[in-house]
Amino acid sequence: MRVRKGKVVIFSLCIVAILAIIGSTTKWVTDNLTLGLDLRGGFEVLYKAAPLEKGQKITPSILSDTADALNKRINSIGVTEPEITVEGTDRLRISLAGVKDPDQARKLLGKPAVLEFRDPSGKKVLLKGSDLVQGAAKQDYNSQTNEPVVSVKFKDAKNYADLTGKYVGKQMPIYLDGKELSSPVIQSRIPNGEAMISGNFTVEKAQELADLLNAGSLPVKLTQLSSNAVDASLGQDSLHKSLFAGLYAIGFIFLFVIGYYRLPGVIAVITLISYSYLVLLLFSLLDVTLTLPGIAAYILGIGMAVDANIIMYERIKDELRSGKSIPISTKSGSKSSFITIFDAHVTTIIASAVMFYFGTSGVRGFSVSLLVGIFVSFLTAVALSRILLTLLVRSNLLHKKHSWFGVKEDEISEL
Amino acid sequence: MNYKFDFVKARKWFFLFSLATILLGVVSLLVQGLNLGIDFVSGSRLEINLHQAVDKAKADAKLEELGYASPNTRLAGNDKELLIFRTDKALSKEKVIQIRDAFQKVYGKSVAVNEQTVDPIIGRELARNAIYSVLIASIGIIAYITLRFEYRFAFAAIIAILYDALFTISLFSIFQWEVDLVFIAAVLTIVGYSTNDTIVIFDRIRENVKKENPKTFEALSSVVNTSVQQTLVRSINTVLTVVFAALALLIFGGESIKYFSIALLIGLISGAYSSICIASQIWIDWKWRSLKRADQNLQSAE
C-alpha cells in the first residue's frame, strides 16, 4: 500500500507544533503559578468572630468590614496579597503566603484595637479610635521622660479642646480593648487636637499600636481556632522534593507506556506532555493556588491520565487480535473505549466534587487539581491521542505492522 | 495468556480473605483506634527541622528544661532530622518562639519550625465532614452506576469501595500511622479511583452478557472469568501507572506527604484487588440468585 506522505507531514507538524509551544512557554506558565503557603512559607490562621458588645450580631457585612480592616493592617506591614476568606457564618481564614516575619503579622491580626478616652470615672467613653485622623498615629517619644509613646490626632480638634478644657486637673484614662493603658492628668486645654498615649511601651510595642490605630479597629472580637505556620526554608524544601518526585514518576510512566505499547505508547507520551502542560496552564489562568497536596494530585493525575490511553490501546489490541485490520481496529477500538473511559472518570469527578464541597484549604487544593486533571485528560488522552493515532494510521505508514502496537503475529486469529 | 485462572471458582477464598482482613482491622480499630493527627484533636504540633540527625533523648531533655514534662516527641525525615513535638494544649506564639530560640542556641541558626495549632471544635468538624464526604461520594457513585448499569453492579461496586477505604484505615490503625487531614483526601481519591477499575470490568461483563446471554451458572461464571481476563492487563496497567506516581511521592516527596502516599498506595492496590475479587464476585452470586428466582417464577406461572 502506498504511504500517504501528506498525512505523515501533518502528523509531524502537529508534534513539532505541540513541542514548540510547550517548550517556549513553559517558563512563563510556571513563573505565573501562585504557590500556597505550605510551599513558600507563610502563615494561616482561622478566626471565629464574636460580638464585641452584647446584642451585636455577626452579619456578613460585619465580617466583610472585619476583612477590610484586617487587610489594611496586613498591608501596613508590607505584605502583599493577603488572602482573607469568610467561611461559614462567623469565620475568617487569613492566609499570608510568603510573609517574611510571621511573628509580626500575627501580633497585628487578632487584636480588636478599640481605643477609648474615658471620663475621670473611667465609665463614660468620651472619644474613640474612630475619632482619630486616619494614618496620623505614629510612634514618638515623650519629650520630658524620653519614654516611647504613640502620638495621635483627633479629627474634631474643637471637641477635643472642649473636653480637655472641661477636665483640666483631672484624669482622662485611655483604654485599649477594655484595659487601661494610662491615666494622664490633663494639664491644660489642648487646642490642636493632638494627644499622646503612654503606657510603659517599648519602642516596638508603641510602633505596633500606632500601626493598629492607623489601620482602624475591628468591629468584632476574634478568637483563634487554628493556625498553621510554615517556615519559608521548609516550604521550599517541600516544593523541591515534590517536584523531584514528579520527575521520577513521569520518567517511570513514560518508560512503561513506551515499553508496553510501542508506537501508541510514544503518542501517549506526547499526549501526557501536553496534559502536564495544559493542567499547569489552567492552574495559572484560573489562579489556582498550588499547595503540596495540589502538587501530589497533579502527579497522581499524570498517572491517571494515562489510564484513558491504556484503556483505548488495550481495546485496539483486542480488535487487532481478533483479526481486524489496523485502521478498522483503531477506529472501533477508540470508539468503543470512549464510553468506558467516560464512565470510569465520572466516579472520580463525583468524589473530587464532594471533596471540594466539604474540604478546607489543603484538601480543596487537592480536589481542584484532581478535577482540572480529569477534564484536561479528556482533551489530551482521548481527543488528542485519537487524532494523532488516526493520522498515523491513515497515512498507511503502519500497514500490517502489528508489532508496532505490541501485538505478536501469532496472537492474531483468523477472521 | 495460556494459563487461565478461574476467578469465580476461587471467590469463596476471596470473600474469606477479605472478611478476615476487615475483621483484623475492626479489632485493631476497637482496641487501639487511630493515631489521630493534630487536625482532629486539639493542641499544637511543631515540626522542628534541625538539619542534622537528632538525638531524641537530648531533644526531650531540652524540652523538659523549658517546662514540658515528658514531651510527646518523635523523629521523622530521611535523616531523622525532624523532631515532631505535640502538645495537648495549644501553644501560644511566644512559647513557640521560645522553643525555636532554645533549639537555635544548640543547633544553630538554620533551625526552622513549622507550627500548627488546632481548636477541638475544628477537629470535630473535620471528622464529621470526612464521614459525610465518604457517604455522599458513595451515594453519588451508586446513583451513577445504577443509572448507567444496574443496581446490582452499583452495590457490588460500593462494597468493593468501602472495602478499600476500610482496608486502608485498618492498616493505618494496625501500624498506628498518623492520620491527618490529607489522609481524608487520600481515602476519597481511593473511593473515586478504585471504581474506575470496577467500571472497566463491569462494562466488559455487561457487553459479554449481552453477547452470550448465559442461562446456567457455568455460562455466567465463564462470562465473568472471560471479562476479568480480558480486562486484566488493562486493570493492572492503569493501576501500575498511578502506583508509579504514588511510589515516587512516597520515596522522594518528603515527610509532609509520606502518610498520604502510603494511604494512596495501599488503596490503589486494594482497589485493583477488590474490583476483580470482590465486586465482580458479589455481582455473579447476586445475579445468579435473581436469574434463578426469575426462572422459578416463570415455571410456577406455567
XYZ file of C-alpha atoms in Angstrom:
717
model
C 0.000 0.000 0.000
C 1.199 3.471 -0.874
C 2.231 5.688 2.029
C 0.299 8.942 2.049
C 3.025 11.488 2.670
C 0.557 14.330 3.345
C -0.746 12.655 6.493
C 2.768 11.934 7.711
C 3.682 15.612 7.224
C 0.586 16.780 9.140
C 1.362 14.340 11.913
C 4.962 15.543 12.187
C 3.873 19.185 12.082
C 1.383 18.566 14.897
C 4.085 17.085 17.071
C 6.616 19.799 16.295
C 3.999 22.485 16.987
C 2.947 20.939 20.303
C 6.529 20.581 21.481
C 7.456 24.080 20.289
C 4.558 25.756 22.083
C 5.252 23.843 25.263
C 8.992 24.393 25.115
C 8.729 28.121 24.569
C 6.009 28.981 27.064
C 6.540 26.594 29.965
C 8.751 29.017 31.814
C 6.141 31.740 31.503
C 3.459 29.384 32.816
C 5.459 28.189 35.805
C 6.513 31.742 36.685
C 2.838 32.695 36.818
C 1.824 29.962 39.240
C 0.730 31.001 42.690
C 2.302 28.830 45.348
C 0.488 28.164 48.584
C 1.978 28.915 51.944
C 2.980 25.313 52.533
C 5.347 25.650 49.572
C 6.818 29.102 50.079
C 6.348 29.521 53.787
C 3.846 31.695 55.488
C 1.152 31.766 57.975
C -2.513 30.858 58.025
C -4.990 31.422 60.781
C -8.677 30.684 61.215
C -10.623 33.033 63.464
C -14.074 32.855 64.921
C -15.775 36.234 65.137
C -17.671 37.003 68.327
C -19.645 40.151 69.175
C -17.672 42.934 70.871
C -20.709 44.136 72.784
C -23.818 42.371 73.922
C -26.616 42.415 71.376
C -24.290 42.840 68.376
C -24.968 40.278 65.647
C -22.358 38.753 63.359
C -23.637 39.557 59.888
C -21.949 39.050 56.525
C -21.434 42.809 56.249
C -19.672 42.961 59.632
C -17.459 40.079 58.554
C -16.563 41.846 55.354
C -15.802 45.056 57.304
C -13.557 42.986 59.530
C -11.860 41.518 56.477
C -11.242 45.048 55.150
C -9.769 46.189 58.444
C -7.524 43.125 58.579
C -6.446 43.750 55.026
C -5.380 47.280 55.964
C -3.415 46.018 58.933
C -1.598 43.447 56.875
C -0.832 45.978 54.175
C 0.594 48.283 56.818
C 3.471 45.857 57.321
C 4.062 45.492 53.607
C 2.691 42.005 52.986
C 1.131 41.822 49.560
C -1.927 39.817 48.570
C -3.161 38.595 51.897
C -5.912 36.107 51.216
C -8.879 36.645 53.511
C -11.902 34.422 53.089
C -15.129 34.188 55.006
C -16.004 30.610 55.958
C -19.415 29.656 57.227
C -21.344 32.276 59.117
C -18.790 33.539 61.593
C -15.307 32.572 60.475
C -12.446 34.263 58.746
C -9.460 32.489 57.281
C -6.410 34.605 56.695
C -3.617 33.277 54.612
C -0.318 35.117 54.357
C 1.872 33.277 51.931
C 5.451 34.360 51.594
C 5.397 36.596 54.655
C 8.953 37.207 55.884
C 8.215 37.813 59.518
C 5.119 35.837 60.517
C 5.512 36.838 64.165
C 4.966 40.487 63.360
C 1.927 39.704 61.213
C 0.378 37.568 63.918
C 0.680 40.269 66.513
C -1.248 42.653 64.314
C -4.064 40.346 63.348
C -6.156 39.266 66.270
C -6.459 42.354 68.429
C -9.667 44.393 68.097
C -7.625 47.563 68.931
C -10.561 49.533 70.273
C -9.113 52.716 71.708
C -11.144 54.795 74.157
C -10.555 58.040 76.020
C -12.832 57.980 79.046
C -14.002 60.464 81.629
C -12.295 60.603 85.075
C -14.656 57.938 86.475
C -13.425 55.555 83.763
C -17.011 54.649 82.865
C -18.118 57.068 80.184
C -16.432 56.958 76.777
C -15.551 60.434 75.552
C -13.585 59.724 72.409
C -12.947 56.600 70.339
C -10.375 55.281 67.912
C -12.721 56.144 65.072
C -12.450 59.825 66.062
C -8.745 59.802 65.166
C -7.308 61.195 61.962
C -6.606 58.148 59.821
C -2.942 57.449 59.304
C -1.765 60.129 61.718
C -0.797 57.824 64.584
C 2.927 57.428 64.962
C 5.492 56.183 67.389
C 7.106 59.089 69.230
C 8.990 59.915 72.424
C 7.767 61.829 75.421
C 9.895 64.995 75.334
C 10.318 65.011 79.122
C 10.862 61.376 80.064
C 12.073 60.136 76.652
C 9.653 57.224 77.100
C 8.294 55.683 73.868
C 4.731 56.858 73.239
C 2.170 56.941 70.453
C 1.077 60.332 69.243
C -2.366 60.648 67.714
C -4.525 63.430 66.323
C -8.296 63.882 66.602
C -10.405 64.802 63.618
C -12.569 67.192 65.624
C -9.959 69.373 67.315
C -12.584 71.692 68.805
C -14.451 68.886 70.531
C -11.167 67.584 71.916
C -10.204 71.077 73.072
C -13.561 71.452 74.829
C -13.252 68.064 76.534
C -9.713 68.702 77.724
C -10.826 72.149 78.870
C -13.608 70.546 80.883
C -11.329 68.064 82.669
C -8.307 70.273 83.421
C -6.573 68.958 86.543
C -8.410 65.658 86.282
C -7.522 62.313 84.783
C -8.637 61.194 81.351
C -7.878 57.437 81.318
C -7.042 55.777 77.989
C -8.299 52.241 77.385
C -7.278 49.737 74.769
C -9.608 46.760 74.313
C -11.123 47.418 77.718
C -7.775 47.582 79.542
C -6.427 50.800 80.977
C -3.196 51.847 79.286
C -2.507 55.014 81.235
C -4.339 57.712 83.088
C -2.778 61.059 82.263
C -3.785 64.172 84.175
C -4.903 66.950 81.848
C -2.600 69.914 82.493
C -4.390 72.432 80.315
C -6.847 72.742 77.455
C -5.318 71.230 74.293
C -6.278 73.282 71.236
C -4.565 71.427 68.356
C -6.289 68.047 68.661
C -3.072 66.222 69.455
C -2.765 63.590 72.125
C -0.052 61.346 73.407
C -0.657 57.812 74.579
C 1.789 56.383 77.045
C 1.638 53.006 78.706
C 5.082 51.669 79.583
C 5.668 50.862 75.919
C 8.816 49.583 74.369
C 9.611 51.184 71.011
C 8.255 48.089 69.214
C 5.038 47.997 71.224
C 4.462 51.683 70.556
C 5.051 51.175 66.842
C 2.677 48.203 66.846
C -0.088 50.226 68.492
C 0.466 53.084 66.049
C 0.090 50.634 63.157
C -3.066 49.172 64.666
C -4.610 52.595 65.221
C -3.825 53.637 61.681
C -5.425 50.529 60.268
C -8.502 51.015 62.440
C -10.199 48.830 64.954
C -12.040 45.620 64.230
C -15.811 45.594 64.643
C -15.696 42.123 66.229
C -13.689 40.094 68.666
C -11.613 37.385 67.000
C -10.603 34.164 68.683
C -8.150 31.854 67.012
C -9.499 28.417 66.092
C -6.475 27.108 64.312
C -3.206 28.313 62.930
C -0.545 26.959 60.706
C 2.883 28.475 60.216
C 5.347 27.142 57.699
C 8.932 28.260 57.662
C 9.994 29.587 54.264
C 13.019 27.288 54.005
C 10.927 24.233 54.842
C 8.271 25.239 52.323
C 10.898 25.461 49.607
C 12.260 22.100 50.652
C 8.786 20.559 50.224
C 8.463 22.167 46.811
C 11.794 20.786 45.615
C 11.115 17.320 46.961
C 7.682 17.106 45.385
C 8.965 18.332 42.020
C 11.721 15.767 42.177
C 9.151 13.063 42.934
C 7.120 14.291 39.985
C 10.062 13.954 37.602
C 10.698 10.380 38.712
C 7.022 9.496 38.403
C 6.801 10.933 34.887
C 10.022 9.198 33.857
C 8.773 5.808 35.019
C 5.392 6.271 33.388
C 6.968 7.269 30.046
C 9.292 4.287 30.034
C 6.454 1.979 30.937
C 3.978 3.071 28.270
C 6.561 3.135 25.517
C 7.924 -0.259 26.560
C 4.487 -1.806 26.701
C 2.507 -0.089 23.967
C 5.296 0.770 21.486
C 4.151 3.283 18.883
C 0.860 4.190 20.565
C 2.961 4.496 23.717
C 5.013 7.218 22.075
C 1.803 9.001 21.197
C 0.680 8.564 24.828
C 3.888 10.273 25.937
C 3.183 13.228 23.652
C -0.357 13.499 24.962
C 0.951 13.237 28.531
C 3.403 16.061 27.934
C 0.517 18.124 26.560
C -1.554 17.107 29.558
C 1.084 18.168 32.086
C 1.457 21.481 30.300
C -2.261 22.217 29.917
C -3.015 21.477 33.547
C -0.300 23.887 34.659
C -1.580 26.463 32.159
C -5.099 26.137 33.585
C -3.750 26.474 37.111
C -2.102 29.743 36.217
C -5.085 31.044 34.203
C -7.624 30.112 36.874
C -5.268 31.484 39.509
C -5.346 28.222 41.451
C -3.099 28.368 44.475
C -0.816 25.387 44.243
C -0.388 23.589 47.554
C 1.592 20.493 48.429
C -1.483 18.236 48.218
C -2.239 20.016 44.943
C 1.132 19.022 43.514
C 0.582 15.479 44.778
C -2.743 15.415 42.938
C -1.040 16.804 39.839
C 1.497 13.997 39.866
C -1.158 11.346 40.533
C -3.215 12.951 37.799
C -0.486 12.214 35.280
C -0.669 8.566 36.314
C -4.448 8.653 35.936
C -4.397 10.477 32.616
C -2.548 7.554 31.055
C -5.470 5.337 32.040
C -7.523 6.649 29.158
C -4.656 5.871 26.770
C -4.269 2.408 28.223
C -7.983 1.591 28.057
C -8.053 2.727 24.431
C -4.880 0.918 23.361
C -5.911 -2.334 25.053
C -9.205 -2.142 23.213
C -7.414 -1.575 19.914
C -5.142 -4.526 20.662
C -8.225 -6.692 21.306
C -9.601 -5.743 17.915
C -6.249 -6.414 16.221
C -6.017 -9.840 17.830
C -9.477 -10.693 16.544
C -8.016 -10.291 13.066
C -9.297 -6.866 12.041
C -7.064 -4.538 10.075
C -5.165 -1.711 11.768
C -7.366 1.164 10.524
C -10.600 -0.630 11.459
C -9.230 -1.706 14.847
C -8.108 1.839 15.625
C -11.455 3.254 14.700
C -13.672 0.771 16.528
C -11.260 0.467 19.460
C -11.132 4.161 20.181
C -14.864 4.491 19.665
C -15.955 1.686 21.973
C -13.422 2.605 24.649
C -14.717 6.159 24.917
C -17.845 5.343 26.906
C -15.846 3.135 29.294
C -13.359 5.935 29.869
C -16.205 8.376 30.412
C -17.976 6.159 32.966
C -14.766 5.431 34.789
C -13.919 9.117 35.154
C -17.331 10.280 36.311
C -16.894 8.492 39.627
C -13.601 10.271 40.284
C -15.326 13.539 39.398
C -18.054 12.757 41.935
C -15.509 12.031 44.657
C -13.456 15.165 43.983
C -16.536 17.382 43.799
C -17.599 16.134 47.231
C -14.084 16.760 48.492
C -14.211 20.299 47.178
C -17.540 20.969 48.840
C -16.591 19.654 52.286
C -12.896 20.270 52.291
C -10.887 23.176 53.661
C -7.840 24.796 52.094
C -5.405 21.891 51.679
C -7.996 19.314 50.679
C -9.674 21.821 48.387
C -6.415 22.446 46.560
C -6.130 18.720 46.076
C -9.654 18.326 44.689
C -9.367 21.287 42.313
C -6.161 19.831 40.992
C -7.808 16.445 40.522
C -10.852 17.914 38.754
C -8.814 20.039 36.367
C -6.707 16.980 35.641
C -9.691 14.823 34.690
C -11.148 17.402 32.330
C -7.832 18.010 30.631
C -7.236 14.284 30.271
C -10.379 14.052 28.144
C -8.818 16.575 25.804
C -5.384 15.018 25.640
C -5.614 11.306 26.396
C -8.866 10.877 24.489
C -9.162 13.533 21.775
C -5.537 14.380 21.009
C -4.363 10.809 21.219
C -7.149 9.706 18.858
C -6.357 12.456 16.339
C -2.640 11.670 16.290
C -3.113 7.939 16.073
C -5.715 8.228 13.333
C -3.443 10.496 11.278
C -0.658 7.994 11.503
C -2.892 5.041 10.700
C -4.468 6.794 7.703
C -1.017 7.533 6.314
C -0.661 3.748 5.745
C 2.752 4.013 7.349
C 1.684 1.291 9.784
C 0.307 -1.114 7.201
C 0.430 -4.648 8.673
C 2.907 -3.516 11.319
C 1.112 -5.186 14.234
C 4.268 -5.388 16.297
C 4.268 -1.578 16.456
C 1.146 -1.927 18.585
C 2.743 -4.558 20.783
C 0.659 -7.353 19.233
C 2.506 -10.528 18.165
C 1.623 -12.094 14.831
C 0.769 -15.489 16.398
C -1.807 -13.842 18.681
C -3.909 -12.801 15.741
C -6.782 -15.106 14.979
C -8.336 -15.553 11.573
C -11.491 -13.627 10.940
C -2.221 -15.805 28.090
C -2.368 -19.587 28.177
C -2.974 -20.172 31.831
C -6.424 -19.012 32.750
C -7.180 -18.563 36.415
C -10.745 -19.369 37.467
C -11.604 -16.262 39.500
C -15.208 -17.259 40.049
C -14.299 -20.656 41.484
C -11.913 -19.050 43.944
C -14.436 -16.444 45.051
C -15.179 -18.146 48.396
C -11.489 -17.784 49.251
C -11.514 -14.156 48.238
C -14.542 -13.497 50.437
C -12.893 -15.303 53.314
C -9.637 -13.392 52.911
C -11.447 -10.067 52.606
C -13.587 -10.715 55.666
C -10.541 -11.811 57.659
C -8.594 -8.656 56.819
C -11.568 -6.471 57.676
C -12.126 -8.331 60.940
C -8.477 -7.817 61.843
C -8.838 -4.141 61.030
C -12.001 -3.722 63.066
C -10.385 -5.426 66.059
C -7.402 -3.114 65.778
C -9.681 -0.087 65.437
C -11.600 -1.123 68.535
C -8.521 -1.960 70.563
C -6.025 0.725 69.668
C -8.002 3.098 67.451
C -6.327 5.509 65.087
C -3.297 7.642 65.715
C -5.122 10.900 65.104
C -3.052 13.809 63.914
C -3.313 17.341 65.135
C -6.038 18.114 62.601
C -8.542 16.022 64.532
C -7.605 16.690 68.119
C -6.782 19.942 69.799
C -3.366 21.191 70.685
C -0.209 22.177 68.878
C 2.168 20.334 66.635
C 5.651 21.624 66.000
C 7.836 20.249 63.269
C 11.335 21.326 64.142
C 13.854 20.873 61.362
C 17.326 20.732 62.866
C 19.091 19.967 59.564
C 21.083 17.218 61.303
C 20.330 13.865 62.882
C 18.531 14.453 66.143
C 19.296 12.717 69.406
C 15.796 12.200 70.784
C 16.891 11.980 74.427
C 18.808 15.223 74.128
C 15.929 16.998 72.409
C 13.466 15.721 75.007
C 15.747 16.965 77.764
C 15.812 20.374 76.110
C 12.010 20.490 76.049
C 11.785 19.347 79.672
C 14.133 22.156 80.553
C 11.595 24.546 79.024
C 8.887 23.132 81.261
C 7.261 20.429 79.135
C 7.251 17.332 81.321
C 7.764 14.053 79.400
C 7.202 15.644 75.983
C 5.384 13.723 73.240
C 8.012 13.707 70.504
C 9.005 11.536 67.602
C 11.685 11.701 64.944
C 10.954 11.829 61.232
C 12.592 12.590 57.898
C 15.063 10.577 55.874
C 17.990 11.511 58.080
C 15.963 11.747 61.281
C 16.484 15.483 61.125
C 12.889 16.350 62.037
C 11.653 16.498 65.573
C 7.898 16.403 65.852
C 6.596 17.695 69.128
C 2.946 17.584 70.083
C 1.123 19.123 72.993
C -2.465 18.635 74.107
C -2.799 22.303 74.928
C -2.421 24.945 72.246
C 0.949 26.688 72.452
C 0.981 30.476 72.270
C 3.159 32.090 69.642
C 5.512 33.326 72.401
C 6.008 29.732 73.564
C 6.753 28.607 70.012
C 9.338 31.342 69.564
C 10.875 30.399 72.904
C 11.221 26.770 71.809
C 12.677 27.766 68.432
C 15.216 30.065 70.076
C 16.243 27.380 72.554
C 16.915 24.924 69.716
C 18.687 27.547 67.652
C 21.086 28.102 70.529
C 22.126 24.450 70.450
C 21.739 23.506 66.776
C 22.490 26.773 65.026
C 20.505 29.458 63.249
C 19.228 27.197 60.485
C 16.730 25.527 62.827
C 13.287 26.129 61.378
C 9.895 25.437 62.869
C 6.548 24.669 61.277
C 3.718 25.160 63.674
C 0.137 24.040 63.630
C -2.434 24.755 66.285
C -5.977 23.471 66.223
C -9.005 24.029 68.391
C -11.091 20.924 69.242
C -14.182 22.405 67.535
C -12.384 22.333 64.215
C -11.147 18.798 64.750
C -14.662 17.514 65.399
C -15.983 19.359 62.357
C -13.290 17.881 60.148
C -14.010 14.372 61.327
C -17.735 14.870 60.741
C -17.148 16.317 57.286
C -14.879 13.403 56.438
C -17.610 10.896 57.223
C -20.205 12.927 55.312
C -17.857 13.164 52.348
C -17.341 9.428 52.090
C -21.087 8.759 52.465
C -22.144 11.369 49.922
C -19.477 10.300 47.447
C -20.643 6.688 47.833
C -24.284 7.633 47.257
C -23.305 9.657 44.197
C -21.345 6.738 42.788
C -24.188 4.266 43.493
C -26.612 6.598 41.733
C -24.378 6.969 38.711
C -23.649 3.270 38.294
C -27.323 2.376 38.775
C -28.158 4.874 36.075
C -25.548 3.611 33.645
C -25.568 -0.107 34.544
C -27.921 -1.680 37.081
C -28.307 -1.575 40.843
C -26.530 -4.915 41.355
C -23.394 -3.517 39.748
C -23.745 -0.359 41.841
C -23.978 -2.116 45.194
C -21.245 -4.596 44.316
C -19.012 -1.646 43.376
C -19.794 0.189 46.600
C -18.984 -2.840 48.745
C -15.646 -3.033 46.951
C -15.015 0.666 47.512
C -15.923 0.522 51.169
C -13.610 -2.449 51.482
C -10.762 -0.370 50.038
C -11.474 2.512 52.393
C -11.812 0.233 55.419
C -8.728 -1.782 54.478
C -6.651 1.403 54.224
C -7.992 2.738 57.519
C -7.353 -0.659 59.137
C -3.709 -0.712 58.127
C -3.321 2.813 59.473
C -4.759 1.583 62.747
C -2.647 -1.579 62.876
C 0.602 0.265 62.220
C -0.511 3.377 64.119
C 0.439 5.693 61.277
C -0.624 9.271 61.789
C -3.986 10.177 60.301
C -4.206 13.809 59.254
C -6.355 15.987 57.051
C -4.822 14.907 53.749
C -5.494 11.296 54.728
C -9.168 12.062 54.077
C -8.228 13.344 50.655
C -6.312 10.135 50.043
C -9.243 7.933 51.103
C -11.648 9.907 48.914
C -9.297 9.627 45.968
C -9.226 5.889 46.529
C -13.026 5.851 46.694
C -13.238 7.674 43.374
C -10.381 5.959 41.639
C -10.932 2.334 42.636
C -14.329 2.462 40.945
C -12.513 3.133 37.657
C -11.250 -0.416 37.603
C -14.549 -1.850 38.669
C -16.362 0.021 35.943
C -13.953 -1.170 33.261
C -14.632 -4.780 34.298
C -18.393 -4.272 34.686
C -18.525 -2.640 31.295
C -16.964 -5.739 29.794
C -19.214 -8.118 31.769
C -22.285 -6.249 30.543
C -21.048 -6.436 26.963
C -20.299 -10.157 27.195
C -23.592 -10.932 28.943
C -25.397 -9.274 26.064
C -23.366 -11.298 23.579
C -23.584 -14.713 25.306
C -26.896 -14.457 27.163
C -25.806 -17.015 29.818
C -28.519 -19.301 31.201
C -26.551 -21.599 33.518
C -24.195 -20.781 36.349
C -21.333 -22.288 34.341
C -22.072 -19.992 31.441
C -22.391 -16.974 33.714
C -19.160 -17.746 35.516
C -17.406 -18.245 32.200
C -18.613 -14.797 31.125
C -17.282 -13.210 34.319
C -13.982 -15.080 34.064
C -13.521 -14.097 30.435
C -14.387 -10.489 31.187
C -11.924 -10.341 34.075
C -9.215 -11.939 31.962
C -9.893 -9.667 29.013
C -9.545 -6.604 31.179
C -6.833 -7.914 33.487
C -3.885 -6.351 31.669
C -5.760 -3.075 31.462
C -6.641 -3.167 35.175
C -3.075 -3.903 36.171
C -1.522 -1.352 33.814
C -3.830 1.508 34.731
C -3.200 0.945 38.413
C 0.510 0.486 37.802
C 0.983 3.954 36.308
C -0.735 5.566 39.294
C 1.270 3.339 41.623
C 4.459 4.687 39.977
C 3.290 8.190 40.829
C 2.351 7.303 44.413
C 5.649 5.447 44.930
C 7.647 8.403 43.656
C 5.761 10.657 46.072
C 6.441 8.242 48.915
C 10.153 7.856 48.230
C 11.049 11.391 47.152
C 8.154 13.526 48.313
C 9.327 14.336 51.821
C 7.822 13.933 55.251
C 4.669 16.002 54.848
C 3.103 13.717 52.247
C 4.611 10.430 53.406
C 1.482 9.006 55.021
C -0.680 10.442 52.285
C 1.354 8.465 49.744
C 1.235 5.310 51.856
C -2.553 5.580 52.059
C -2.830 6.012 48.306
C -0.526 3.110 47.604
C -2.491 0.755 49.840
C -5.792 1.966 48.434
C -4.689 1.627 44.818
C -3.542 -1.945 45.231
C -6.586 -2.822 47.292
C -8.730 -1.175 44.620
C -7.349 -3.444 41.910
C -7.884 -6.491 44.132
C -11.402 -5.554 45.169
C -12.611 -4.850 41.615
C -11.653 -8.326 40.481
C -12.053 -10.387 43.607
C -14.894 -8.665 45.419
C -17.057 -6.528 43.130
C -17.267 -8.987 40.224
C -17.793 -11.959 42.553
C -20.541 -10.352 44.588
C -22.231 -9.445 41.344
C -22.175 -13.001 39.994
C -23.673 -14.522 43.172
C -26.369 -11.899 43.250
C -27.098 -12.057 39.560
C -27.339 -15.849 39.608
C -29.761 -15.783 42.516
C -32.056 -13.366 40.718
C -31.783 -15.337 37.467
C -32.839 -18.479 39.333
C -35.714 -16.682 41.012
C -36.929 -15.329 37.696
C -36.721 -18.823 36.322
C -38.787 -20.293 39.174
C -41.392 -17.589 38.801
C -41.613 -18.451 35.146
C -42.028 -22.157 35.894
C -44.649 -21.656 38.577
C -46.536 -19.420 36.212
C -46.742 -22.165 33.616
